mmCIF file of C-alpha atoms and ligand atoms in Angstrom:
data_model
loop_
_atom_site.group_PDB
_atom_site.id
_atom_site.type_symbol
_atom_site.label_atom_id
_atom_site.label_comp_id
_atom_site.label_asym_id
_atom_site.label_seq_id
_atom_site.Cartn_x
_atom_site.Cartn_y
_atom_site.Cartn_z
ATOM 1 C CA MET U 1 0.023 0.227 0.152
ATOM 2 C CA LEU U 2 0.818 3.370 -0.806
ATOM 3 C CA LYS U 3 1.309 5.880 2.016
ATOM 4 C CA THR U 4 -0.097 9.008 1.358
ATOM 5 C CA ARG U 5 -0.562 12.578 3.051
ATOM 6 C CA GLY U 6 -3.492 14.770 2.972
ATOM 7 C CA TYR U 7 -6.287 17.199 4.839
ATOM 8 C CA ALA U 8 -9.249 15.328 6.154
ATOM 9 C CA ALA U 9 -12.590 16.173 8.757
ATOM 10 C CA ASP U 10 -13.696 14.139 11.228
ATOM 11 C CA SER U 11 -17.040 15.096 11.088
ATOM 12 C CA PRO U 12 -19.422 17.356 9.923
ATOM 13 C CA VAL U 13 -18.465 20.372 12.712
ATOM 14 C CA SER U 14 -14.817 19.345 12.678
ATOM 15 C CA ASN U 15 -12.078 21.472 10.771
ATOM 16 C CA LEU U 16 -9.689 19.889 7.738
ATOM 17 C CA LYS U 17 -6.576 18.474 9.609
ATOM 18 C CA PRO U 18 -3.271 16.354 8.590
ATOM 19 C CA PHE U 19 -4.377 13.083 7.864
ATOM 20 C CA ASN U 20 -2.377 9.820 6.748
ATOM 21 C CA PHE U 21 -3.803 6.995 4.828
ATOM 22 C CA GLU U 22 -3.139 4.581 2.151
ATOM 23 C CA ARG U 23 -3.120 4.296 -1.471
ATOM 24 C CA ARG U 24 -3.612 0.942 -3.219
ATOM 25 C CA GLU U 25 -0.639 -0.426 -5.190
ATOM 26 C CA VAL U 26 -0.101 0.524 -8.647
ATOM 27 C CA GLY U 27 -2.557 -2.288 -10.600
ATOM 28 C CA ALA U 28 -1.673 -3.229 -14.810
ATOM 29 C CA ARG U 29 -4.016 -0.696 -15.537
ATOM 30 C CA ASP U 30 -3.712 1.977 -12.678
ATOM 31 C CA ILE U 31 -1.562 5.422 -13.047
ATOM 32 C CA LEU U 32 -0.310 7.261 -9.841
ATOM 33 C CA ILE U 33 -0.564 10.677 -10.139
ATOM 34 C CA GLU U 34 1.284 13.118 -7.610
ATOM 35 C CA ILE U 35 -1.472 15.879 -7.307
ATOM 36 C CA GLN U 36 0.448 19.325 -7.881
ATOM 37 C CA PHE U 37 -3.146 21.060 -7.392
ATOM 38 C CA CYS U 38 -6.336 20.597 -6.409
ATOM 39 C CA GLY U 39 -9.172 23.158 -6.216
ATOM 40 C CA ILE U 40 -12.043 23.959 -3.670
ATOM 41 C CA CYS U 41 -15.157 23.250 -5.035
ATOM 42 C CA HIS U 42 -18.665 24.423 -2.982
ATOM 43 C CA SER U 43 -19.698 20.599 -3.115
ATOM 44 C CA ASP U 44 -16.542 19.968 -0.770
ATOM 45 C CA ILE U 45 -17.818 22.287 2.016
ATOM 46 C CA HIS U 46 -21.792 20.777 1.254
ATOM 47 C CA GLN U 47 -20.272 17.323 1.811
ATOM 48 C CA VAL U 48 -17.615 18.113 4.818
ATOM 49 C CA ARG U 49 -20.452 19.470 6.392
ATOM 50 C CA ASP U 50 -23.006 16.719 5.453
ATOM 51 C CA GLU U 51 -25.523 19.168 4.166
ATOM 52 C CA TRP U 52 -26.644 16.299 1.270
ATOM 53 C CA GLY U 53 -26.323 13.644 3.903
ATOM 54 C CA GLY U 54 -24.948 10.350 4.158
ATOM 55 C CA SER U 55 -21.237 11.414 4.579
ATOM 56 C CA ILE U 56 -19.000 9.372 5.475
ATOM 57 C CA TYR U 57 -15.710 10.326 7.615
ATOM 58 C CA PRO U 58 -12.708 10.714 7.652
ATOM 59 C CA MET U 59 -13.653 12.304 4.341
ATOM 60 C CA VAL U 60 -10.384 13.731 2.224
ATOM 61 C CA PRO U 61 -12.311 16.196 -0.189
ATOM 62 C CA GLY U 62 -11.075 17.193 -3.399
ATOM 63 C CA HIS U 63 -12.391 16.106 -7.239
ATOM 64 C CA GLU U 64 -10.475 18.990 -9.009
ATOM 65 C CA ILE U 65 -7.666 17.252 -9.472
ATOM 66 C CA VAL U 66 -4.033 17.973 -11.388
ATOM 67 C CA GLY U 67 -0.832 16.890 -11.403
ATOM 68 C CA ARG U 68 2.007 14.651 -12.944
ATOM 69 C CA VAL U 69 1.826 10.525 -13.496
ATOM 70 C CA ALA U 70 4.578 9.123 -11.425
ATOM 71 C CA GLN U 71 4.068 5.598 -12.500
ATOM 72 C CA VAL U 72 2.275 3.918 -14.806
ATOM 73 C CA GLY U 73 0.496 -0.298 -15.027
ATOM 74 C CA ALA U 74 2.042 -2.680 -17.496
ATOM 75 C CA ASP U 75 -0.950 -2.409 -19.364
ATOM 76 C CA VAL U 76 -1.662 1.313 -19.127
ATOM 77 C CA LYS U 77 -1.626 3.112 -22.710
ATOM 78 C CA LYS U 78 -2.905 6.051 -22.686
ATOM 79 C CA PHE U 79 -0.029 7.752 -19.971
ATOM 80 C CA LYS U 80 3.428 7.719 -19.536
ATOM 81 C CA GLU U 81 5.796 8.704 -16.738
ATOM 82 C CA GLY U 82 6.192 12.365 -16.717
ATOM 83 C CA ASP U 83 2.688 13.076 -18.641
ATOM 84 C CA PHE U 84 0.100 15.188 -16.757
ATOM 85 C CA ALA U 85 -3.082 13.843 -16.001
ATOM 86 C CA GLY U 86 -6.258 15.246 -14.392
ATOM 87 C CA VAL U 87 -9.100 13.451 -12.225
ATOM 88 C CA GLY U 88 -12.404 14.633 -11.776
ATOM 89 C CA CYS U 89 -15.446 13.701 -9.872
ATOM 90 C CA PHE U 90 -15.613 9.819 -9.845
ATOM 91 C CA VAL U 91 -12.693 7.180 -10.302
ATOM 92 C CA ASP U 92 -14.772 4.368 -11.270
ATOM 93 C CA SER U 93 -18.180 2.967 -12.750
ATOM 94 C CA CYS U 94 -19.279 -0.456 -13.586
ATOM 95 C CA ARG U 95 -18.446 -0.012 -17.451
ATOM 96 C CA LYS U 96 -21.385 -2.109 -18.562
ATOM 97 C CA CYS U 97 -24.403 -0.450 -17.743
ATOM 98 C CA GLU U 98 -26.360 1.558 -20.911
ATOM 99 C CA ASN U 99 -25.299 4.975 -19.075
ATOM 100 C CA CYS U 100 -22.032 4.088 -19.009
ATOM 101 C CA ALA U 101 -21.728 2.674 -22.768
ATOM 102 C CA ASP U 102 -23.171 5.756 -23.525
ATOM 103 C CA GLY U 103 -20.364 8.075 -22.034
ATOM 104 C CA PHE U 104 -22.625 8.842 -19.243
ATOM 105 C CA GLU U 105 -20.671 7.221 -16.397
ATOM 106 C CA GLN U 106 -21.584 9.645 -13.973
ATOM 107 C CA PHE U 107 -24.679 7.631 -13.854
ATOM 108 C CA CYS U 108 -23.211 4.491 -13.974
ATOM 109 C CA LEU U 109 -26.676 2.515 -12.633
ATOM 110 C CA LYS U 110 -24.721 0.471 -10.493
ATOM 111 C CA GLN U 111 -23.443 4.440 -8.680
ATOM 112 C CA ALA U 112 -19.553 5.283 -10.385
ATOM 113 C CA ALA U 113 -17.121 5.302 -7.269
ATOM 114 C CA GLN U 114 -17.100 9.204 -6.662
ATOM 115 C CA THR U 115 -13.703 10.438 -6.022
ATOM 116 C CA TYR U 116 -14.724 10.824 -2.213
ATOM 117 C CA ASN U 117 -16.878 10.529 0.338
ATOM 118 C CA SER U 118 -17.797 7.202 -1.508
ATOM 119 C CA THR U 119 -16.558 4.136 -1.661
ATOM 120 C CA GLU U 120 -14.545 1.985 -4.750
ATOM 121 C CA MET U 121 -16.962 0.184 -6.702
ATOM 122 C CA ASP U 122 -16.640 -2.883 -4.377
ATOM 123 C CA ARG U 123 -18.996 -0.817 -2.169
ATOM 124 C CA LYS U 124 -16.307 -1.829 1.012
ATOM 125 C CA THR U 125 -13.219 0.402 -0.011
ATOM 126 C CA PRO U 126 -13.586 4.255 1.124
ATOM 127 C CA THR U 127 -12.488 6.696 -1.313
ATOM 128 C CA PHE U 128 -10.323 9.798 -0.269
ATOM 129 C CA GLY U 129 -9.962 12.850 -2.755
ATOM 130 C CA GLY U 130 -7.534 15.699 -3.919
ATOM 131 C CA TYR U 131 -6.531 17.384 -0.599
ATOM 132 C CA SER U 132 -3.720 14.933 -0.894
ATOM 133 C CA SER U 133 -0.090 14.326 -1.908
ATOM 134 C CA GLN U 134 -1.006 11.267 -4.548
ATOM 135 C CA ILE U 135 -3.607 9.486 -6.072
ATOM 136 C CA VAL U 136 -4.041 6.107 -7.624
ATOM 137 C CA VAL U 137 -6.690 5.770 -10.721
ATOM 138 C CA ASP U 138 -8.092 3.318 -13.423
ATOM 139 C CA GLU U 139 -6.213 5.164 -16.691
ATOM 140 C CA ASN U 140 -9.694 4.780 -18.322
ATOM 141 C CA TYR U 141 -11.067 7.471 -15.237
ATOM 142 C CA ALA U 142 -8.166 9.949 -15.783
ATOM 143 C CA LEU U 143 -7.960 13.055 -18.310
ATOM 144 C CA LYS U 144 -5.335 14.069 -20.300
ATOM 145 C CA ILE U 145 -4.039 17.420 -19.577
ATOM 146 C CA SER U 146 -1.997 18.448 -22.541
ATOM 147 C CA ASP U 147 -1.088 22.247 -21.547
ATOM 148 C CA GLU U 148 1.424 22.331 -18.850
ATOM 149 C CA GLU U 149 1.197 25.819 -18.591
ATOM 150 C CA ASN U 150 -0.938 26.872 -15.257
ATOM 151 C CA LEU U 151 -1.643 23.581 -14.260
ATOM 152 C CA ALA U 152 -3.446 25.504 -10.816
ATOM 153 C CA GLY U 153 -5.685 27.118 -13.528
ATOM 154 C CA ILE U 154 -6.601 23.909 -15.013
ATOM 155 C CA ALA U 155 -7.530 21.858 -11.954
ATOM 156 C CA PRO U 156 -11.313 23.872 -11.380
ATOM 157 C CA LEU U 157 -11.984 22.762 -15.006
ATOM 158 C CA LEU U 158 -12.096 19.245 -13.846
ATOM 159 C CA CYS U 159 -15.313 20.274 -12.456
ATOM 160 C CA ALA U 160 -16.259 23.381 -12.590
ATOM 161 C CA GLY U 161 -15.341 23.341 -16.175
ATOM 162 C CA ILE U 162 -17.135 20.178 -16.896
ATOM 163 C CA THR U 163 -20.466 21.138 -15.394
ATOM 164 C CA THR U 164 -20.997 24.761 -16.857
ATOM 165 C CA TYR U 165 -19.387 23.080 -20.529
ATOM 166 C CA SER U 166 -21.798 19.973 -20.537
ATOM 167 C CA PRO U 167 -25.468 21.896 -20.173
ATOM 168 C CA LEU U 168 -24.129 25.115 -22.146
ATOM 169 C CA LYS U 169 -23.496 22.183 -25.404
ATOM 170 C CA ARG U 170 -26.338 20.361 -24.600
ATOM 171 C CA PHE U 171 -29.027 23.678 -24.964
ATOM 172 C CA ASN U 172 -26.951 24.668 -28.020
ATOM 173 C CA ALA U 173 -25.430 28.139 -26.202
ATOM 174 C CA GLY U 174 -23.903 29.957 -29.395
ATOM 175 C CA LYS U 175 -24.072 32.922 -31.541
ATOM 176 C CA GLY U 176 -27.597 34.923 -31.286
ATOM 177 C CA GLN U 177 -28.283 33.352 -27.689
ATOM 178 C CA LYS U 178 -28.907 35.477 -24.958
ATOM 179 C CA VAL U 179 -27.926 33.783 -22.159
ATOM 180 C CA GLY U 180 -28.002 34.077 -17.902
ATOM 181 C CA ILE U 181 -25.689 32.998 -15.542
ATOM 182 C CA VAL U 182 -26.640 33.230 -11.951
ATOM 183 C CA GLY U 183 -23.851 33.314 -9.216
ATOM 184 C CA LEU U 184 -20.577 34.293 -10.124
ATOM 185 C CA GLY U 185 -18.643 32.139 -8.276
ATOM 186 C CA GLY U 186 -16.198 28.823 -9.254
ATOM 187 C CA LEU U 187 -19.110 27.637 -11.395
ATOM 188 C CA GLY U 188 -20.286 30.335 -12.549
ATOM 189 C CA HIS U 189 -17.315 32.259 -13.879
ATOM 190 C CA MET U 190 -16.135 29.121 -15.872
ATOM 191 C CA GLY U 191 -19.585 29.492 -17.272
ATOM 192 C CA VAL U 192 -19.606 32.971 -18.353
ATOM 193 C CA LYS U 193 -15.761 32.364 -19.827
ATOM 194 C CA LEU U 194 -17.239 29.286 -21.533
ATOM 195 C CA ALA U 195 -20.583 30.816 -22.965
ATOM 196 C CA ALA U 196 -19.024 34.220 -24.280
ATOM 197 C CA SER U 197 -16.382 31.863 -26.556
ATOM 198 C CA MET U 198 -19.363 30.007 -27.947
ATOM 199 C CA GLY U 199 -20.529 33.432 -29.069
ATOM 200 C CA ALA U 200 -23.294 33.710 -26.452
ATOM 201 C CA GLU U 201 -24.732 37.158 -25.752
ATOM 202 C CA VAL U 202 -23.995 36.722 -21.384
ATOM 203 C CA THR U 203 -25.555 38.450 -18.760
ATOM 204 C CA VAL U 204 -24.297 37.737 -15.176
ATOM 205 C CA PHE U 205 -26.939 37.634 -12.266
ATOM 206 C CA SER U 206 -25.104 38.143 -8.815
ATOM 207 C CA HIS U 207 -26.267 39.562 -5.362
ATOM 208 C CA SER U 208 -22.818 40.890 -4.995
ATOM 209 C CA PRO U 209 -22.506 44.012 -6.953
ATOM 210 C CA SER U 210 -18.871 44.425 -6.274
ATOM 211 C CA LYS U 211 -18.448 41.501 -8.797
ATOM 212 C CA LYS U 212 -19.553 43.946 -11.532
ATOM 213 C CA GLU U 213 -16.334 44.973 -13.541
ATOM 214 C CA ASP U 214 -14.821 41.052 -13.032
ATOM 215 C CA ALA U 215 -18.001 39.721 -15.113
ATOM 216 C CA ARG U 216 -17.058 42.463 -17.851
ATOM 217 C CA LYS U 217 -13.293 41.214 -17.929
ATOM 218 C CA LEU U 218 -14.196 37.551 -17.898
ATOM 219 C CA GLY U 219 -16.567 38.115 -20.883
ATOM 220 C CA ALA U 220 -20.037 38.897 -20.055
ATOM 221 C CA HIS U 221 -21.656 41.582 -22.129
ATOM 222 C CA ASN U 222 -24.514 42.353 -19.237
ATOM 223 C CA PHE U 223 -24.430 42.430 -14.868
ATOM 224 C CA VAL U 224 -27.481 42.705 -13.261
ATOM 225 C CA ILE U 225 -27.712 42.885 -9.566
ATOM 226 C CA THR U 226 -30.468 40.683 -8.228
ATOM 227 C CA LYS U 227 -31.133 42.080 -5.105
ATOM 228 C CA SER U 228 -33.024 44.613 -7.061
ATOM 229 C CA PRO U 229 -36.278 43.502 -8.743
ATOM 230 C CA GLU U 230 -36.924 47.139 -10.704
ATOM 231 C CA ASP U 231 -33.311 45.581 -12.586
ATOM 232 C CA MET U 232 -35.273 42.590 -13.511
ATOM 233 C CA SER U 233 -38.779 43.108 -14.752
ATOM 234 C CA PRO U 234 -37.625 44.696 -17.940
ATOM 235 C CA LEU U 235 -35.890 41.658 -18.704
ATOM 236 C CA ALA U 236 -38.479 39.667 -18.379
ATOM 237 C CA GLY U 237 -38.875 36.922 -21.902
ATOM 238 C CA LYS U 238 -35.748 37.973 -23.104
ATOM 239 C CA TYR U 239 -33.516 34.751 -22.188
ATOM 240 C CA ASP U 240 -32.733 31.982 -24.382
ATOM 241 C CA PHE U 241 -31.049 29.860 -21.637
ATOM 242 C CA ILE U 242 -29.882 30.407 -18.293
ATOM 243 C CA LEU U 243 -27.295 28.359 -15.759
ATOM 244 C CA ASP U 244 -28.262 28.500 -12.504
ATOM 245 C CA THR U 245 -25.273 27.595 -10.357
ATOM 246 C CA VAL U 246 -26.440 29.217 -6.565
ATOM 247 C CA SER U 247 -25.073 27.434 -3.753
ATOM 248 C CA ALA U 248 -27.959 28.858 -1.677
ATOM 249 C CA GLU U 249 -31.518 29.192 -0.990
ATOM 250 C CA HIS U 250 -32.754 31.380 -3.525
ATOM 251 C CA ASP U 251 -35.804 31.700 -5.752
ATOM 252 C CA LEU U 252 -36.273 29.635 -9.229
ATOM 253 C CA ASN U 253 -39.453 31.674 -10.235
ATOM 254 C CA MET U 254 -37.825 35.270 -10.433
ATOM 255 C CA TYR U 255 -35.067 33.564 -13.311
ATOM 256 C CA LEU U 256 -37.732 31.179 -15.145
ATOM 257 C CA ASN U 257 -39.691 34.584 -15.933
ATOM 258 C CA LEU U 258 -36.752 35.769 -17.873
ATOM 259 C CA LEU U 259 -36.700 32.924 -20.293
ATOM 260 C CA LYS U 260 -38.670 33.867 -23.640
ATOM 261 C CA ARG U 261 -40.871 31.092 -25.616
ATOM 262 C CA GLY U 262 -39.317 27.553 -25.479
ATOM 263 C CA GLY U 263 -36.055 29.045 -23.339
ATOM 264 C CA ALA U 264 -34.443 26.584 -21.019
ATOM 265 C CA MET U 265 -33.383 26.875 -17.560
ATOM 266 C CA VAL U 266 -30.716 24.588 -15.815
ATOM 267 C CA LEU U 267 -29.931 23.986 -12.332
ATOM 268 C CA VAL U 268 -26.019 23.073 -11.535
ATOM 269 C CA GLY U 269 -26.123 24.432 -7.735
ATOM 270 C CA VAL U 270 -27.061 22.065 -5.261
ATOM 271 C CA PRO U 271 -28.814 24.168 -2.372
ATOM 272 C CA GLU U 272 -29.204 22.267 0.914
ATOM 273 C CA LYS U 273 -33.095 22.858 0.763
ATOM 274 C CA ALA U 274 -35.396 21.883 -2.043
ATOM 275 C CA ALA U 275 -36.897 24.950 -4.056
ATOM 276 C CA GLU U 276 -40.449 25.884 -4.682
ATOM 277 C CA VAL U 277 -41.482 26.009 -8.457
ATOM 278 C CA SER U 278 -44.820 27.890 -9.632
ATOM 279 C CA ALA U 279 -46.494 25.669 -12.437
ATOM 280 C CA PHE U 280 -47.193 29.624 -14.344
ATOM 281 C CA SER U 281 -43.759 29.911 -14.340
ATOM 282 C CA LEU U 282 -42.913 26.942 -16.703
ATOM 283 C CA ILE U 283 -46.327 26.785 -18.282
ATOM 284 C CA VAL U 284 -46.103 30.734 -19.477
ATOM 285 C CA ASN U 285 -43.769 30.450 -23.425
ATOM 286 C CA ASN U 286 -43.481 26.994 -22.663
ATOM 287 C CA ARG U 287 -39.864 26.805 -20.827
ATOM 288 C CA THR U 288 -38.500 23.748 -19.534
ATOM 289 C CA LEU U 289 -36.654 23.766 -16.184
ATOM 290 C CA ALA U 290 -34.256 21.025 -16.544
ATOM 291 C CA GLY U 291 -30.738 19.852 -14.282
ATOM 292 C CA SER U 292 -27.431 19.147 -15.197
ATOM 293 C CA GLY U 293 -24.571 16.738 -13.494
ATOM 294 C CA ILE U 294 -20.929 17.321 -14.180
ATOM 295 C CA GLY U 295 -20.228 15.190 -17.254
ATOM 296 C CA GLY U 296 -18.966 11.651 -18.554
ATOM 297 C CA ILE U 297 -15.244 11.020 -19.136
ATOM 298 C CA ALA U 298 -15.334 11.656 -23.334
ATOM 299 C CA GLU U 299 -17.151 14.442 -22.713
ATOM 300 C CA THR U 300 -14.828 16.104 -19.997
ATOM 301 C CA GLN U 301 -11.767 15.319 -22.492
ATOM 302 C CA GLU U 302 -13.479 17.110 -25.591
ATOM 303 C CA MET U 303 -14.295 20.255 -22.742
ATOM 304 C CA LEU U 304 -10.459 19.745 -21.711
ATOM 305 C CA ASP U 305 -9.319 20.013 -25.391
ATOM 306 C CA TYR U 306 -11.744 22.591 -26.319
ATOM 307 C CA CYS U 307 -10.416 24.791 -23.276
ATOM 308 C CA ALA U 308 -6.756 24.139 -24.339
ATOM 309 C CA GLU U 309 -7.606 25.365 -27.886
ATOM 310 C CA HIS U 310 -9.761 28.280 -26.740
ATOM 311 C CA ASN U 311 -7.237 29.550 -23.922
ATOM 312 C CA ILE U 312 -9.266 28.914 -21.410
ATOM 313 C CA THR U 313 -8.202 28.586 -17.759
ATOM 314 C CA SER U 314 -10.128 29.075 -14.390
ATOM 315 C CA ASP U 315 -9.117 32.532 -12.039
ATOM 316 C CA VAL U 316 -7.817 31.175 -9.208
ATOM 317 C CA GLU U 317 -6.576 32.476 -6.235
ATOM 318 C CA VAL U 318 -3.891 29.644 -5.079
ATOM 319 C CA ILE U 319 -3.616 28.789 -1.396
ATOM 320 C CA PRO U 320 -1.468 26.564 0.850
ATOM 321 C CA ILE U 321 -3.399 23.597 2.451
ATOM 322 C CA GLN U 322 -3.395 25.087 6.029
ATOM 323 C CA LYS U 323 -5.584 28.108 4.953
ATOM 324 C CA ILE U 324 -8.211 25.780 4.072
ATOM 325 C CA ASP U 325 -10.714 26.913 7.053
ATOM 326 C CA GLU U 326 -10.207 30.374 5.042
ATOM 327 C CA ALA U 327 -11.182 29.424 2.041
ATOM 328 C CA TYR U 328 -13.836 27.899 2.919
ATOM 329 C CA GLU U 329 -15.499 30.698 5.154
ATOM 330 C CA ARG U 330 -14.560 33.446 2.111
ATOM 331 C CA THR U 331 -16.468 30.895 -0.473
ATOM 332 C CA LEU U 332 -19.649 30.404 1.923
ATOM 333 C CA LYS U 333 -19.352 34.743 1.737
ATOM 334 C CA SER U 334 -19.276 34.161 -1.753
ATOM 335 C CA ASP U 335 -15.636 36.118 -1.891
ATOM 336 C CA VAL U 336 -13.787 33.775 -4.014
ATOM 337 C CA ARG U 337 -12.201 35.385 -6.969
ATOM 338 C CA TYR U 338 -13.199 33.066 -8.586
ATOM 339 C CA ARG U 339 -11.755 29.483 -7.546
ATOM 340 C CA PHE U 340 -9.693 28.836 -4.328
ATOM 341 C CA VAL U 341 -6.807 26.176 -5.921
ATOM 342 C CA ILE U 342 -4.749 24.239 -2.960
ATOM 343 C CA ASP U 343 -0.786 23.739 -3.908
ATOM 344 C CA MET U 344 0.064 20.890 -2.839
ATOM 345 C CA LYS U 345 3.496 21.538 -2.368
ATOM 346 C CA SER U 346 2.742 22.799 0.944
ATOM 347 C CA LEU U 347 0.903 19.579 2.124
HETATM 348 P P1 NAP K 401 -19.573 28.859 -5.231
HETATM 349 O O1 NAP K 401 -17.759 29.369 -6.043
HETATM 350 O O2 NAP K 401 -19.247 29.529 -3.553
HETATM 351 O O3 NAP K 401 -20.270 30.326 -6.164
HETATM 352 C C1 NAP K 401 -22.043 30.059 -5.672
HETATM 353 C C2 NAP K 401 -21.998 31.411 -5.793
HETATM 354 O O4 NAP K 401 -23.450 31.323 -5.568
HETATM 355 C C3 NAP K 401 -21.504 32.663 -5.405
HETATM 356 O O5 NAP K 401 -20.005 33.056 -5.842
HETATM 357 C C4 NAP K 401 -22.853 33.646 -5.642
HETATM 358 O O6 NAP K 401 -22.560 34.330 -6.422
HETATM 359 C C5 NAP K 401 -24.201 32.788 -5.307
HETATM 360 N N1 NAP K 401 -24.567 33.111 -3.670
HETATM 361 C C6 NAP K 401 -24.404 32.182 -3.152
HETATM 362 N N2 NAP K 401 -25.191 32.282 -1.795
HETATM 363 C C7 NAP K 401 -25.961 33.047 -2.325
HETATM 364 C C8 NAP K 401 -27.496 33.472 -1.982
HETATM 365 N N3 NAP K 401 -27.454 33.154 -0.228
HETATM 366 N N4 NAP K 401 -28.038 33.894 -2.437
HETATM 367 C C9 NAP K 401 -28.051 34.099 -3.834
HETATM 368 N N5 NAP K 401 -26.567 33.956 -4.514
HETATM 369 C C10 NAP K 401 -25.798 33.152 -3.809
HETATM 370 O O7 NAP K 401 -19.829 27.105 -5.683
HETATM 371 P P2 NAP K 401 -19.805 26.711 -7.043
HETATM 372 O O8 NAP K 401 -18.356 26.115 -6.846
HETATM 373 O O9 NAP K 401 -19.587 27.283 -8.202
HETATM 374 O O10 NAP K 401 -20.762 25.687 -6.656
HETATM 375 C C11 NAP K 401 -22.121 26.122 -6.923
HETATM 376 C C12 NAP K 401 -23.137 25.126 -6.341
HETATM 377 O O11 NAP K 401 -22.966 24.047 -7.814
HETATM 378 C C13 NAP K 401 -22.666 24.311 -4.899
HETATM 379 O O12 NAP K 401 -24.172 24.350 -4.405
HETATM 380 C C14 NAP K 401 -22.241 22.682 -5.762
HETATM 381 O O13 NAP K 401 -22.397 22.126 -4.879
HETATM 382 C C15 NAP K 401 -22.675 22.809 -6.875
HETATM 383 N N6 NAP K 401 -22.421 21.814 -7.843
HETATM 384 C C16 NAP K 401 -23.208 20.824 -8.912
HETATM 385 C C17 NAP K 401 -22.053 20.435 -9.565
HETATM 386 C C18 NAP K 401 -23.091 19.811 -10.877
HETATM 387 O O14 NAP K 401 -22.586 18.737 -11.187
HETATM 388 N N7 NAP K 401 -24.590 19.842 -10.798
HETATM 389 C C19 NAP K 401 -20.864 20.017 -9.842
HETATM 390 C C20 NAP K 401 -20.309 21.267 -9.237
HETATM 391 C C21 NAP K 401 -20.630 21.847 -7.834
HETATM 392 P P3 NAP K 401 -22.937 35.868 -6.391
HETATM 393 O O15 NAP K 401 -21.859 36.636 -5.547
HETATM 394 O O16 NAP K 401 -22.455 36.297 -8.123
HETATM 395 O O17 NAP K 401 -24.072 36.204 -6.149
HETATM 396 ZN ZN1 ZN K 402 -17.427 19.932 -8.144
#
């Protein structure tokens, strides 16, 4: 077994602390990644604090992982030692069911092995995430990172990037479309960059007036402060597509009303409490309300290649792991510009 260092939470109310654990030996189809950077997703905070229920402790969070391939198993084809690789939100799935076969491993009918707060497919071995020195993963569940320039800015693509890319693609965001991004955090700022790169006219809906200038720099064309309903009413029925990335309780109907005929709103944010939707918000204009969960391996690779081609990375604040509590607190206050990424050298 491979001795590994990390940071873990012991309970929903404990801070993260140093934690030593073991990874499996590198199998024939596995690669060993020395983790260089790991992004801090708001999902890490939801799960550390058990806001979705069923959390498993000790929990080593982290599913925006990039690093250097330090060892490859005998049968590995996709990677060689010295390559750069990424790991996102899951590390295995059954590989046989309809969803796995169709490239939607995240919805594996036997339930994918999440990168942390989960078990391997044996349903016994706990999985530990990227706030750690190294990870062993089957090559089929690792992503190729071609661009070595800005690994810290690439790490958040593994979750925030794919979670916003996938629904934008699915709903054909592009030229001639008015797209709204609700919440300018880790997911939201990637949504802005990606939607703008696809040619859409992008509006940020934010409850943080201080983010206006940043929104423009990220590629947004308009900025609306959601605290003032008078700013919202002239926009009713104007949008083709809205991506809602908000992590806390909020009113969905206010945004649904902004959709034009046939428009769609996709939820990716996962607030602790369920939201109420008025049937009229959907009936008027034949609107669609949908959800989207990360992306499969092939689509995640497509997104990474797209970002490399279009020079898209995340805007990050790189921190040593010792600052994790402060990073969580600032994320909870919507004060992240726009993703915290842990430099694993600090571990
Ligand atoms: P984040 O960086 O904390 O961003 C969330 C943003 O939501 C904040 O920056 C803020 O934007 C807005 N917000 C927060 N509290 C609010 C409030 N009380 N009222 C209105 N707006 C508020 O979080 P993230 O990492 O982007 O994740 C966002 C959500 O997506 C989380 O719930 C996370 O678990 C979920 N998620 C889902 C998937 C998926 O596959 N569906 C994948 C990853 C993450 P403004 O300051 O601009 O208002
Ligand atoms: Zn995430």
